[in-house]
Amino acid sequence: MLKGLDPLLHADLLYVLAAMGHGDEIAVVDRHFPAVTIGARIVRLDGVPGPRALEAILSVLPLDDMLDTPATRMTAFGETDEVPEVCTEFQRVLDMVEREGRWTLGRLDRASFYERARAAFAVVVTGEMRMCGNVLLAKGALEPRDA
């Protein structure tokens, strides 16, 4: 056990987050996502809702502040202006962990999201049951004073 770390951050997940480099992406996905099929390095957080997994990861992962949208969600098929509830929750977590309003979740259609997830450093499969509970995070760098 380590002090000060979210208990969801187990050894495999911490290793992946630490091994990522600046600009590498990690996908945090729902239980429906075809992580094995896309051939990614997989870390499992079974039974954990997507927004809770995002909160744990963002407690240690700096986002890439060189990007306009270092966090990007998958859009629902035929999505209009109504944002899926799980994505609204992702935005709340982002606002809670970072300065509120600093970033708005980017949006990618399903095919584009899958393509980016294929190239991601790793995929974290959560227990999220709601469809489109998927988000990509681009890792940033820490200034020496922040490390």
C-alpha positions as a Markdown table, in Angstrom:
| # | Residue | x | y | z |
|---|---|---|---|---|
| 1 | Met | 0.0 | 0.0 | 0.0 |
| 2 | Leu | 1.2 | 3.5 | -0.8 |
| 3 | Lys | 0.2 | 6.7 | 0.9 |
| 4 | Gly | -1.7 | 9.4 | -1.0 |
| 5 | Leu | -2.6 | 7.3 | -4.0 |
| 6 | Asp | -6.1 | 6.5 | -5.1 |
| 7 | Pro | -6.7 | 2.8 | -4.2 |
| 8 | Leu | -7.8 | 2.1 | -7.8 |
| 9 | Leu | -4.3 | 2.8 | -9.0 |
| 10 | His | -2.9 | -0.7 | -8.8 |
| 11 | Ala | 0.6 | -1.7 | -9.8 |
| 12 | Asp | -0.1 | -2.5 | -13.4 |
| 13 | Leu | -1.9 | 0.8 | -14.0 |
| 14 | Leu | 0.7 | 2.9 | -12.2 |
| 15 | Tyr | 3.4 | 1.2 | -14.3 |
| 16 | Val | 1.6 | 2.1 | -17.5 |
| 17 | Leu | 1.0 | 5.7 | -16.4 |
| 18 | Ala | 4.6 | 6.2 | -15.4 |
| 19 | Ala | 6.0 | 4.6 | -18.6 |
| 20 | Met | 4.0 | 6.8 | -20.9 |
| 21 | Gly | 5.8 | 9.7 | -22.5 |
| 22 | His | 4.8 | 13.3 | -23.2 |
| 23 | Gly | 2.1 | 13.1 | -25.9 |
| 24 | Asp | 1.3 | 9.4 | -25.5 |
| 25 | Glu | -2.4 | 8.7 | -25.2 |
| 26 | Ile | -4.3 | 6.3 | -22.9 |
| 27 | Ala | -7.9 | 5.2 | -23.6 |
| 28 | Val | -10.2 | 4.8 | -20.7 |
| 29 | Val | -13.1 | 2.7 | -22.1 |
| 30 | Asp | -16.4 | 1.1 | -21.2 |
| 31 | Arg | -16.9 | -2.7 | -20.9 |
| 32 | His | -18.3 | -2.9 | -24.4 |
| 33 | Phe | -15.1 | -1.6 | -26.1 |
| 34 | Pro | -13.2 | -4.2 | -28.2 |
| 35 | Ala | -9.9 | -3.6 | -26.5 |
| 36 | Val | -8.5 | -7.1 | -27.2 |
| 37 | Thr | -9.5 | -6.9 | -30.8 |
| 38 | Ile | -7.7 | -3.7 | -31.4 |
| 39 | Gly | -4.5 | -5.3 | -30.0 |
| 40 | Ala | -3.7 | -2.7 | -27.4 |
| 41 | Arg | -1.9 | -3.1 | -24.1 |
| 42 | Ile | -4.8 | -3.6 | -21.7 |
| 43 | Val | -5.2 | -2.7 | -18.0 |
| 44 | Arg | -8.4 | -3.8 | -16.3 |
| 45 | Leu | -10.5 | -1.9 | -13.8 |
| 46 | Asp | -13.5 | -4.3 | -13.9 |
| 47 | Gly | -16.5 | -3.1 | -11.8 |
| 48 | Val | -15.3 | 0.5 | -11.7 |
| 49 | Pro | -17.5 | 3.2 | -13.4 |
| 50 | Gly | -15.8 | 5.1 | -16.1 |
| 51 | Pro | -15.9 | 8.5 | -14.4 |
| 52 | Arg | -14.4 | 7.1 | -11.2 |
| 53 | Ala | -11.6 | 5.5 | -13.2 |
| 54 | Leu | -11.0 | 8.8 | -14.9 |
| 55 | Glu | -10.8 | 10.6 | -11.5 |
| 56 | Ala | -8.2 | 8.1 | -10.2 |
| 57 | Ile | -6.1 | 8.4 | -13.4 |
| 58 | Leu | -6.2 | 12.2 | -13.5 |
| 59 | Ser | -5.1 | 12.3 | -9.8 |
| 60 | Val | -1.6 | 11.4 | -11.1 |
| 61 | Leu | -1.6 | 11.9 | -14.9 |
| 62 | Pro | -0.7 | 15.4 | -16.1 |
| 63 | Leu | -2.6 | 16.3 | -19.3 |
| 64 | Asp | -0.9 | 17.7 | -22.3 |
| 65 | Asp | -1.3 | 21.5 | -22.0 |
| 66 | Met | 0.2 | 22.0 | -25.5 |
| 67 | Leu | -3.1 | 20.6 | -26.9 |
| 68 | Asp | -6.4 | 22.4 | -27.1 |
| 69 | Thr | -8.2 | 19.1 | -26.2 |
| 70 | Pro | -6.0 | 16.7 | -24.2 |
| 71 | Ala | -9.1 | 14.7 | -23.3 |
| 72 | Thr | -11.4 | 13.5 | -26.1 |
| 73 | Arg | -14.6 | 11.4 | -25.8 |
| 74 | Met | -16.3 | 9.1 | -28.3 |
| 75 | Thr | -19.6 | 10.5 | -29.7 |
| 76 | Ala | -22.7 | 8.4 | -29.8 |
| 77 | Phe | -24.0 | 7.2 | -33.1 |
| 78 | Gly | -26.3 | 9.9 | -34.5 |
| 79 | Glu | -25.5 | 12.2 | -31.6 |
| 80 | Thr | -27.2 | 15.6 | -31.7 |
| 81 | Asp | -26.7 | 18.3 | -29.1 |
| 82 | Glu | -27.6 | 16.0 | -26.3 |
| 83 | Val | -24.5 | 14.7 | -24.7 |
| 84 | Pro | -24.6 | 11.2 | -23.1 |
| 85 | Glu | -24.8 | 11.3 | -19.3 |
| 86 | Val | -21.5 | 9.4 | -18.9 |
| 87 | Cys | -19.7 | 12.0 | -21.0 |
| 88 | Thr | -21.3 | 14.8 | -18.9 |
| 89 | Glu | -19.8 | 13.0 | -15.9 |
| 90 | Phe | -16.4 | 12.8 | -17.6 |
| 91 | Gln | -16.5 | 16.6 | -18.1 |
| 92 | Arg | -17.4 | 17.1 | -14.4 |
| 93 | Val | -14.4 | 15.0 | -13.4 |
| 94 | Leu | -12.2 | 16.9 | -15.7 |
| 95 | Asp | -13.5 | 20.2 | -14.2 |
| 96 | Met | -13.0 | 18.9 | -10.7 |
| 97 | Val | -9.4 | 17.7 | -11.2 |
| 98 | Glu | -8.3 | 20.5 | -13.3 |
| 99 | Arg | -9.4 | 24.2 | -13.2 |
| 100 | Glu | -13.1 | 24.3 | -14.1 |
| 101 | Gly | -13.5 | 25.4 | -17.7 |
| 102 | Arg | -9.9 | 24.9 | -18.5 |
| 103 | Trp | -10.7 | 22.2 | -21.1 |
| 104 | Thr | -13.8 | 20.9 | -22.8 |
| 105 | Leu | -13.8 | 17.3 | -23.8 |
| 106 | Gly | -13.0 | 16.9 | -27.5 |
| 107 | Arg | -15.2 | 14.7 | -29.6 |
| 108 | Leu | -14.4 | 11.9 | -32.1 |
| 109 | Asp | -16.8 | 9.7 | -34.0 |
| 110 | Arg | -16.6 | 6.0 | -33.3 |
| 111 | Ala | -14.3 | 5.0 | -36.2 |
| 112 | Ser | -11.8 | 7.8 | -35.4 |
| 113 | Phe | -11.9 | 7.0 | -31.7 |
| 114 | Tyr | -11.1 | 3.4 | -32.5 |
| 115 | Glu | -8.2 | 4.4 | -34.7 |
| 116 | Arg | -6.7 | 6.6 | -32.0 |
| 117 | Ala | -7.2 | 3.9 | -29.4 |
| 118 | Arg | -5.3 | 1.4 | -31.6 |
| 119 | Ala | -2.4 | 3.8 | -31.5 |
| 120 | Ala | -2.7 | 4.5 | -27.8 |
| 121 | Phe | 0.0 | 3.5 | -25.3 |
| 122 | Ala | -2.6 | 1.4 | -23.4 |
| 123 | Val | -6.3 | 0.9 | -23.0 |
| 124 | Val | -7.9 | 0.8 | -19.5 |
| 125 | Val | -11.1 | -1.3 | -19.6 |
| 126 | Thr | -13.5 | -0.2 | -16.9 |
| 127 | Gly | -16.8 | -1.7 | -15.7 |
| 128 | Glu | -18.7 | 1.2 | -17.2 |
| 129 | Met | -22.0 | -0.2 | -18.6 |
| 130 | Arg | -23.3 | 2.9 | -20.4 |
| 131 | Met | -22.5 | 3.1 | -24.1 |
| 132 | Cys | -19.9 | 5.7 | -25.3 |
| 133 | Gly | -18.2 | 5.7 | -21.9 |
| 134 | Asn | -14.9 | 6.2 | -23.6 |
| 135 | Val | -12.3 | 8.9 | -23.3 |
| 136 | Leu | -8.7 | 9.4 | -24.6 |
| 137 | Leu | -6.2 | 11.3 | -22.5 |
| 138 | Ala | -2.9 | 12.8 | -23.8 |
| 139 | Lys | -0.2 | 12.8 | -21.2 |
| 140 | Gly | 1.6 | 16.0 | -20.6 |
| 141 | Ala | 4.9 | 16.8 | -18.9 |
| 142 | Leu | 5.6 | 18.2 | -15.5 |
| 143 | Glu | 7.8 | 21.2 | -14.8 |
| 144 | Pro | 10.7 | 20.3 | -12.5 |
| 145 | Arg | 9.0 | 22.3 | -9.7 |
| 146 | Asp | 5.8 | 20.2 | -10.1 |
| 147 | Ala | 7.5 | 16.8 | -10.1 |
